[in-house]
Amino acid sequence: MRAEARSGTLLSAPYVLFLLAFAAYPVAFALALVLMHWDLVTTPSFAGLDNVKLLATDTRFWQAVGNTFVFLGLHLPLQIVTALALAVALNRPMMFRAFWRAAFFLPVVISGAVVAILWNALYATDVGLINALLVKAGIAPVPWLTDPRVAMAAIAVMVTWKNVGFYVIIYLAGLQYIPRSCQEAIELDGATAWQRFRHLTLPLLLPQTILVLTLSTINGFQLFIEPYVMTGGGPLRRTFSVVLYMYTNAFSYQKMGYAATIGVALAMIIGTVVAIQRKVVGTAEAL
Amino acid sequence: MPSVTFDHVTKRFGDVVIVEDFNLEVADGELLVLVGGSGSGKSTLLRMVAGLESVTSGTIRIDDRDITHLAPRERDVAMVFQDYALYPHLTVRDNLSLGLKLRKVPKPEIARRVAWAAGMLGLEALLDRKPKQLSGGQRQRVAMGRAMVREPLVFLFDEPLSNLDAGLRAQMRIEIGGLQRRLNTTTIYVTHDQVEAMTLGDRIVVLANGTIQQVGRPIELYRDPVNRFVAGFIGSPPMNFIEGRLDRNGGAAFVADGVRVELGGEREPVPVAAPVTLGIRPEDISLVAAGMATSPVSGTVVLVERLGGTSHVHLDVGPNRLMAAVSQEQLPAVGERIEVYVPSARVHLFDAGGKCRTARP
């Protein structure tokens, strides 16, 4: 028994060390930094609640929070609808199905910075492919990344495209679990294709939808690379996300204590939003 | 009330023939059982009526309406699946009413039919439960209720009892039979279980390899199987078979190692000396009391199974194993040499092709 306990400790040690070094320590460090002033160079000094007080009244921070919610408001519905639609489409028998599935998954494994640069080219106002197609269709070109009204929407579309393959896989797994006989039963019960989706497929995919919602919410709150590479937070700070603001404070202004405070606040916001989602969707599950 | 007609129905997957030139008319209000082993094509036939499998050639009609190429929802048939196929996210009430809602049946009418089916099946107390909160027998009843409320032209049952334990299966079998007689809805019932077929069917179709072996009332199939397959499939415990030949010496008789059964003068179903198989049901064999007139069939007892009311006596007769189902109290011991009586009137003879040559007209 003691030998077993010893080998157990030994086997779990690498992971525990990894967790301590790369999860527990940074979290503890960030929590400590909330109470510090630190410019990365000199010795940190105790700041009391200065950082927290500043955060409460920092309009730029709250604007970034608002921007991030705008992003989520556009991104979450778009992400769920596209992932679900693609999964249902890719679940049907078709030619080269494996190819199509791989094709939609590919952007997931490409670096976010690379995708951002690629979409920068697509979105370019004068020479971008998207505007070229619009012009060809007789529609006026849209300044995708320079118009404050559309820039965040353009980023939301791009992020949705990049991540859709991952969520498609989650939905495809869920679709495998819908019993074939249930699909046949509802067909005999008189359902059209849309009614089959509405009354059987969609409700039975609720667990997957909850998972997709939670994961894309957490992921969406951490929006950073896309505005950093494509817009720098502009135009008119409309795409300035919370993480971008945190990054700017940390590495442009060298206010590590304040950046850590933003990080901790973001974690609390994410936790609250996901808890609210669980509460709402959880009641839907009981229906 | 509707009849179902199969007219030269054939189903192939590529080169594999599942059902071959199937012709049958299911009468209005009849409960027809399709019975056969796995791969016999019985489920495929049912699914072709439902529209869940395409028909390669031939036509299926309900009354005079050709339904061969209609979508499932246009056929007005209801099916009870082996796994019940209840909608897991809906309550019993919603499971029963969804099909009616989709067909835009008015709400009061839905409520009336759900109440009617629930009352008939004893589901009133379960209407607000989800399927996972129900026992196997209750789920089975909900599946039947879902078919009933639709008031379809035809009921289709696809092995509905095979997921239930033995006791429940016997009970549900009785309920299905009673329900079908009350509703008088034309029903096609698929099973691999010959007991279900015998007890439920107005008529039985025995299938093997996608072709009809025999169609008839249960008792006809039991008494007069047309071939060795049907003879072995229908009846429990199954019929005994002994390979042998015919002998003309002093009246027609079946002979095999340790066996001689006189057939009676007028019957000479196959040429003398041609290979032939004798079939005799276990319940038709009786044990001859020791010291009574000698019988030409004798063997050594290898196993005695006492089931209470009846007992199964297994004996080796030459190279053949015979089983007798008897109801007497006094049973021979294992290893004992005994004589048995095989009544010639109960004997079936099958030729080398398996065809029965003693079937009564």
PDB file of N, CA and C in Angstrom, chain A residues 76-139:
ATOM      1  N   LEU A  76     -21.234  35.272 -30.576  1.00  0.00           N
ATOM      2  CA  LEU A  76     -21.826  34.051 -30.015  1.00  0.00           C
ATOM      3  C   LEU A  76     -22.976  33.511 -30.865  1.00  0.00           C
ATOM      4  N   PRO A  77     -23.975  34.338 -31.210  1.00  0.00           N
ATOM      5  CA  PRO A  77     -25.046  33.779 -32.052  1.00  0.00           C
ATOM      6  C   PRO A  77     -24.525  33.295 -33.402  1.00  0.00           C
ATOM      7  N   LEU A  78     -23.612  34.083 -33.977  1.00  0.00           N
ATOM      8  CA  LEU A  78     -23.062  33.717 -35.276  1.00  0.00           C
ATOM      9  C   LEU A  78     -22.318  32.384 -35.185  1.00  0.00           C
ATOM     10  N   GLN A  79     -21.533  32.231 -34.108  1.00  0.00           N
ATOM     11  CA  GLN A  79     -20.732  31.019 -33.945  1.00  0.00           C
ATOM     12  C   GLN A  79     -21.620  29.789 -33.779  1.00  0.00           C
ATOM     13  N   ILE A  80     -22.663  29.915 -32.959  1.00  0.00           N
ATOM     14  CA  ILE A  80     -23.532  28.762 -32.700  1.00  0.00           C
ATOM     15  C   ILE A  80     -24.297  28.378 -33.963  1.00  0.00           C
ATOM     16  N   VAL A  81     -24.840  29.392 -34.653  1.00  0.00           N
ATOM     17  CA  VAL A  81     -25.649  29.099 -35.842  1.00  0.00           C
ATOM     18  C   VAL A  81     -24.784  28.487 -36.950  1.00  0.00           C
ATOM     19  N   THR A  82     -23.595  29.078 -37.201  1.00  0.00           N
ATOM     20  CA  THR A  82     -22.766  28.532 -38.289  1.00  0.00           C
ATOM     21  C   THR A  82     -22.257  27.137 -37.941  1.00  0.00           C
ATOM     22  N   ALA A  83     -21.833  26.915 -36.700  1.00  0.00           N
ATOM     23  CA  ALA A  83     -21.309  25.595 -36.326  1.00  0.00           C
ATOM     24  C   ALA A  83     -22.395  24.539 -36.457  1.00  0.00           C
ATOM     25  N   LEU A  84     -23.597  24.880 -35.991  1.00  0.00           N
ATOM     26  CA  LEU A  84     -24.713  23.938 -36.047  1.00  0.00           C
ATOM     27  C   LEU A  84     -25.084  23.631 -37.494  1.00  0.00           C
ATOM     28  N   ALA A  85     -25.194  24.682 -38.311  1.00  0.00           N
ATOM     29  CA  ALA A  85     -25.590  24.488 -39.707  1.00  0.00           C
ATOM     30  C   ALA A  85     -24.547  23.649 -40.454  1.00  0.00           C
ATOM     31  N   LEU A  86     -23.275  23.971 -40.246  1.00  0.00           N
ATOM     32  CA  LEU A  86     -22.223  23.216 -40.924  1.00  0.00           C
ATOM     33  C   LEU A  86     -22.206  21.760 -40.471  1.00  0.00           C
ATOM     34  N   ALA A  87     -22.384  21.537 -39.161  1.00  0.00           N
ATOM     35  CA  ALA A  87     -22.355  20.169 -38.639  1.00  0.00           C
ATOM     36  C   ALA A  87     -23.487  19.344 -39.244  1.00  0.00           C
ATOM     37  N   VAL A  88     -24.680  19.933 -39.306  1.00  0.00           N
ATOM     38  CA  VAL A  88     -25.811  19.209 -39.891  1.00  0.00           C
ATOM     39  C   VAL A  88     -25.518  18.914 -41.366  1.00  0.00           C
ATOM     40  N   ALA A  89     -24.946  19.890 -42.070  1.00  0.00           N
ATOM     41  CA  ALA A  89     -24.627  19.686 -43.486  1.00  0.00           C
ATOM     42  C   ALA A  89     -23.559  18.606 -43.655  1.00  0.00           C
ATOM     43  N   LEU A  90     -22.537  18.655 -42.801  1.00  0.00           N
ATOM     44  CA  LEU A  90     -21.422  17.706 -42.947  1.00  0.00           C
ATOM     45  C   LEU A  90     -21.761  16.325 -42.404  1.00  0.00           C
ATOM     46  N   ASN A  91     -22.910  16.206 -41.753  1.00  0.00           N
ATOM     47  CA  ASN A  91     -23.321  14.910 -41.217  1.00  0.00           C
ATOM     48  C   ASN A  91     -24.057  14.083 -42.268  1.00  0.00           C
ATOM     49  N   ARG A  92     -24.422  14.736 -43.392  1.00  0.00           N
ATOM     50  CA  ARG A  92     -25.122  14.011 -44.443  1.00  0.00           C
ATOM     51  C   ARG A  92     -24.122  13.263 -45.306  1.00  0.00           C
ATOM     52  N   PRO A  93     -24.606  12.207 -45.947  1.00  0.00           N
ATOM     53  CA  PRO A  93     -23.711  11.528 -46.890  1.00  0.00           C
ATOM     54  C   PRO A  93     -23.408  12.455 -48.062  1.00  0.00           C
ATOM     55  N   MET A  94     -22.146  12.582 -48.414  1.00  0.00           N
ATOM     56  CA  MET A  94     -21.772  13.447 -49.539  1.00  0.00           C
ATOM     57  C   MET A  94     -20.416  13.000 -50.068  1.00  0.00           C
ATOM     58  N   MET A  95     -20.089  13.508 -51.245  1.00  0.00           N
ATOM     59  CA  MET A  95     -18.783  13.197 -51.826  1.00  0.00           C
ATOM     60  C   MET A  95     -17.688  13.903 -51.008  1.00  0.00           C
ATOM     61  N   PHE A  96     -16.576  13.241 -50.817  1.00  0.00           N
ATOM     62  CA  PHE A  96     -15.386  13.826 -50.180  1.00  0.00           C
ATOM     63  C   PHE A  96     -15.717  14.402 -48.791  1.00  0.00           C
ATOM     64  N   ARG A  97     -16.544  13.697 -48.017  1.00  0.00           N
ATOM     65  CA  ARG A  97     -16.957  14.256 -46.745  1.00  0.00           C
ATOM     66  C   ARG A  97     -15.758  14.519 -45.822  1.00  0.00           C
ATOM     67  N   ALA A  98     -14.823  13.573 -45.795  1.00  0.00           N
ATOM     68  CA  ALA A  98     -13.653  13.755 -44.933  1.00  0.00           C
ATOM     69  C   ALA A  98     -12.882  15.014 -45.330  1.00  0.00           C
ATOM     70  N   PHE A  99     -12.808  15.260 -46.642  1.00  0.00           N
ATOM     71  CA  PHE A  99     -12.102  16.460 -47.116  1.00  0.00           C
ATOM     72  C   PHE A  99     -12.781  17.724 -46.602  1.00  0.00           C
ATOM     73  N   TRP A 100     -14.116  17.770 -46.732  1.00  0.00           N
ATOM     74  CA  TRP A 100     -14.844  18.963 -46.296  1.00  0.00           C
ATOM     75  C   TRP A 100     -14.684  19.183 -44.798  1.00  0.00           C
ATOM     76  N   ARG A 101     -14.752  18.083 -44.044  1.00  0.00           N
ATOM     77  CA  ARG A 101     -14.611  18.211 -42.587  1.00  0.00           C
ATOM     78  C   ARG A 101     -13.235  18.762 -42.246  1.00  0.00           C
ATOM     79  N   ALA A 102     -12.195  18.242 -42.924  1.00  0.00           N
ATOM     80  CA  ALA A 102     -10.836  18.705 -42.662  1.00  0.00           C
ATOM     81  C   ALA A 102     -10.696  20.167 -43.069  1.00  0.00           C
ATOM     82  N   ALA A 103     -11.310  20.529 -44.190  1.00  0.00           N
ATOM     83  CA  ALA A 103     -11.183  21.894 -44.694  1.00  0.00           C
ATOM     84  C   ALA A 103     -11.735  22.902 -43.694  1.00  0.00           C
ATOM     85  N   PHE A 104     -12.889  22.563 -43.088  1.00  0.00           N
ATOM     86  CA  PHE A 104     -13.470  23.512 -42.138  1.00  0.00           C
ATOM     87  C   PHE A 104     -12.716  23.531 -40.818  1.00  0.00           C
ATOM     88  N   PHE A 105     -11.946  22.464 -40.549  1.00  0.00           N
ATOM     89  CA  PHE A 105     -11.191  22.423 -39.298  1.00  0.00           C
ATOM     90  C   PHE A 105      -9.851  23.149 -39.425  1.00  0.00           C
ATOM     91  N   LEU A 106      -9.345  23.253 -40.646  1.00  0.00           N
ATOM     92  CA  LEU A 106      -8.001  23.773 -40.879  1.00  0.00           C
ATOM     93  C   LEU A 106      -7.724  25.110 -40.178  1.00  0.00           C
ATOM     94  N   PRO A 107      -8.624  26.120 -40.281  1.00  0.00           N
ATOM     95  CA  PRO A 107      -8.323  27.416 -39.658  1.00  0.00           C
ATOM     96  C   PRO A 107      -8.073  27.312 -38.156  1.00  0.00           C
ATOM     97  N   VAL A 108      -8.644  26.273 -37.502  1.00  0.00           N
ATOM     98  CA  VAL A 108      -8.478  26.131 -36.054  1.00  0.00           C
ATOM     99  C   VAL A 108      -7.007  25.945 -35.705  1.00  0.00           C
ATOM    100  N   VAL A 109      -6.289  25.234 -36.566  1.00  0.00           N
ATOM    101  CA  VAL A 109      -4.899  24.915 -36.222  1.00  0.00           C
ATOM    102  C   VAL A 109      -3.917  25.933 -36.794  1.00  0.00           C
ATOM    103  N   ILE A 110      -4.419  26.911 -37.542  1.00  0.00           N
ATOM    104  CA  ILE A 110      -3.531  27.953 -38.054  1.00  0.00           C
ATOM    105  C   ILE A 110      -3.372  29.033 -36.984  1.00  0.00           C
ATOM    106  N   SER A 111      -2.182  29.589 -36.870  1.00  0.00           N
ATOM    107  CA  SER A 111      -1.923  30.638 -35.884  1.00  0.00           C
ATOM    108  C   SER A 111      -2.871  31.823 -36.080  1.00  0.00           C
ATOM    109  N   GLY A 112      -3.353  32.364 -34.960  1.00  0.00           N
ATOM    110  CA  GLY A 112      -4.287  33.481 -35.022  1.00  0.00           C
ATOM    111  C   GLY A 112      -3.699  34.690 -35.735  1.00  0.00           C
ATOM    112  N   ALA A 113      -2.399  34.925 -35.547  1.00  0.00           N
ATOM    113  CA  ALA A 113      -1.769  36.076 -36.197  1.00  0.00           C
ATOM    114  C   ALA A 113      -1.773  35.910 -37.716  1.00  0.00           C
ATOM    115  N   VAL A 114      -1.518  34.682 -38.170  1.00  0.00           N
ATOM    116  CA  VAL A 114      -1.503  34.417 -39.613  1.00  0.00           C
ATOM    117  C   VAL A 114      -2.898  34.662 -40.199  1.00  0.00           C
ATOM    118  N   VAL A 115      -3.910  34.148 -39.481  1.00  0.00           N
ATOM    119  CA  VAL A 115      -5.288  34.330 -39.943  1.00  0.00           C
ATOM    120  C   VAL A 115      -5.620  35.825 -39.994  1.00  0.00           C
ATOM    121  N   ALA A 116      -5.175  36.568 -38.980  1.00  0.00           N
ATOM    122  CA  ALA A 116      -5.469  38.000 -38.923  1.00  0.00           C
ATOM    123  C   ALA A 116      -4.850  38.725 -40.120  1.00  0.00           C
ATOM    124  N   ILE A 117      -3.619  38.367 -40.453  1.00  0.00           N
ATOM    125  CA  ILE A 117      -2.967  39.019 -41.592  1.00  0.00           C
ATOM    126  C   ILE A 117      -3.692  38.672 -42.886  1.00  0.00           C
ATOM    127  N   LEU A 118      -4.094  37.406 -43.003  1.00  0.00           N
ATOM    128  CA  LEU A 118      -4.827  36.960 -44.192  1.00  0.00           C
ATOM    129  C   LEU A 118      -6.133  37.745 -44.356  1.00  0.00           C
ATOM    130  N   TRP A 119      -6.866  37.884 -43.243  1.00  0.00           N
ATOM    131  CA  TRP A 119      -8.154  38.592 -43.320  1.00  0.00           C
ATOM    132  C   TRP A 119      -7.966  40.091 -43.488  1.00  0.00           C
ATOM    133  N   ASN A 120      -6.839  40.599 -42.993  1.00  0.00           N
ATOM    134  CA  ASN A 120      -6.514  41.996 -43.277  1.00  0.00           C
ATOM    135  C   ASN A 120      -6.522  42.236 -44.778  1.00  0.00           C
ATOM    136  N   ALA A 121      -5.924  41.290 -45.492  1.00  0.00           N
ATOM    137  CA  ALA A 121      -5.876  41.410 -46.953  1.00  0.00           C
ATOM    138  C   ALA A 121      -7.275  41.289 -47.555  1.00  0.00           C
ATOM    139  N   LEU A 122      -8.070  40.342 -47.018  1.00  0.00           N
ATOM    140  CA  LEU A 122      -9.428  40.159 -47.548  1.00  0.00           C
ATOM    141  C   LEU A 122     -10.280  41.396 -47.309  1.00  0.00           C
ATOM    142  N   TYR A 123     -10.084  42.030 -46.120  1.00  0.00           N
ATOM    143  CA  TYR A 123     -10.917  43.159 -45.715  1.00  0.00           C
ATOM    144  C   TYR A 123     -10.429  44.496 -46.278  1.00  0.00           C
ATOM    145  N   ALA A 124      -9.240  44.523 -46.899  1.00  0.00           N
ATOM    146  CA  ALA A 124      -8.671  45.798 -47.351  1.00  0.00           C
ATOM    147  C   ALA A 124      -9.693  46.565 -48.190  1.00  0.00           C
ATOM    148  N   THR A 125      -9.815  47.858 -47.902  1.00  0.00           N
ATOM    149  CA  THR A 125     -10.900  48.638 -48.508  1.00  0.00           C
ATOM    150  C   THR A 125     -10.753  48.755 -50.024  1.00  0.00           C
ATOM    151  N   ASP A 126      -9.509  49.027 -50.492  1.00  0.00           N
ATOM    152  CA  ASP A 126      -9.336  49.279 -51.931  1.00  0.00           C
ATOM    153  C   ASP A 126      -8.968  48.035 -52.723  1.00  0.00           C
ATOM    154  N   VAL A 127      -8.128  47.176 -52.118  1.00  0.00           N
ATOM    155  CA  VAL A 127      -7.626  46.041 -52.902  1.00  0.00           C
ATOM    156  C   VAL A 127      -8.099  44.697 -52.365  1.00  0.00           C
ATOM    157  N   GLY A 128      -8.966  44.700 -51.328  1.00  0.00           N
ATOM    158  CA  GLY A 128      -9.393  43.445 -50.718  1.00  0.00           C
ATOM    159  C   GLY A 128     -10.337  42.648 -51.610  1.00  0.00           C
ATOM    160  N   LEU A 129     -10.293  41.352 -51.440  1.00  0.00           N
ATOM    161  CA  LEU A 129     -11.106  40.461 -52.265  1.00  0.00           C
ATOM    162  C   LEU A 129     -12.605  40.677 -52.018  1.00  0.00           C
ATOM    163  N   ILE A 130     -12.952  40.888 -50.748  1.00  0.00           N
ATOM    164  CA  ILE A 130     -14.379  41.004 -50.416  1.00  0.00           C
ATOM    165  C   ILE A 130     -14.987  42.228 -51.101  1.00  0.00           C
ATOM    166  N   ASN A 131     -14.290  43.361 -51.017  1.00  0.00           N
ATOM    167  CA  ASN A 131     -14.807  44.559 -51.682  1.00  0.00           C
ATOM    168  C   ASN A 131     -14.786  44.416 -53.193  1.00  0.00           C
ATOM    169  N   ALA A 132     -13.800  43.702 -53.711  1.00  0.00           N
ATOM    170  CA  ALA A 132     -13.763  43.473 -55.159  1.00  0.00           C
ATOM    171  C   ALA A 132     -15.031  42.745 -55.609  1.00  0.00           C
ATOM    172  N   LEU A 133     -15.435  41.752 -54.804  1.00  0.00           N
ATOM    173  CA  LEU A 133     -16.652  41.001 -55.132  1.00  0.00           C
ATOM    174  C   LEU A 133     -17.885  41.887 -55.005  1.00  0.00           C
ATOM    175  N   LEU A 134     -17.908  42.735 -53.954  1.00  0.00           N
ATOM    176  CA  LEU A 134     -19.041  43.650 -53.773  1.00  0.00           C
ATOM    177  C   LEU A 134     -19.176  44.581 -54.964  1.00  0.00           C
ATOM    178  N   VAL A 135     -18.034  45.132 -55.381  1.00  0.00           N
ATOM    179  CA  VAL A 135     -18.060  46.064 -56.512  1.00  0.00           C
ATOM    180  C   VAL A 135     -18.564  45.360 -57.757  1.00  0.00           C
ATOM    181  N   LYS A 136     -18.095  44.146 -57.948  1.00  0.00           N
ATOM    182  CA  LYS A 136     -18.536  43.367 -59.101  1.00  0.00           C
ATOM    183  C   LYS A 136     -20.045  43.165 -59.071  1.00  0.00           C
ATOM    184  N   ALA A 137     -20.604  43.005 -57.849  1.00  0.00           N
ATOM    185  CA  ALA A 137     -22.042  42.811 -57.705  1.00  0.00           C
ATOM    186  C   ALA A 137     -22.791  44.142 -57.724  1.00  0.00           C
ATOM    187  N   GLY A 138     -22.060  45.240 -57.941  1.00  0.00           N
ATOM    188  CA  GLY A 138     -22.700  46.546 -58.031  1.00  0.00           C
ATOM    189  C   GLY A 138     -22.977  47.183 -56.688  1.00  0.00           C
ATOM    190  N   ILE A 139     -22.268  46.732 -55.631  1.00  0.00           N
ATOM    191  CA  ILE A 139     -22.469  47.293 -54.290  1.00  0.00           C
ATOM    192  C   ILE A 139     -21.241  48.139 -53.940  1.00  0.00           C
TER     193      ILE A 139
END
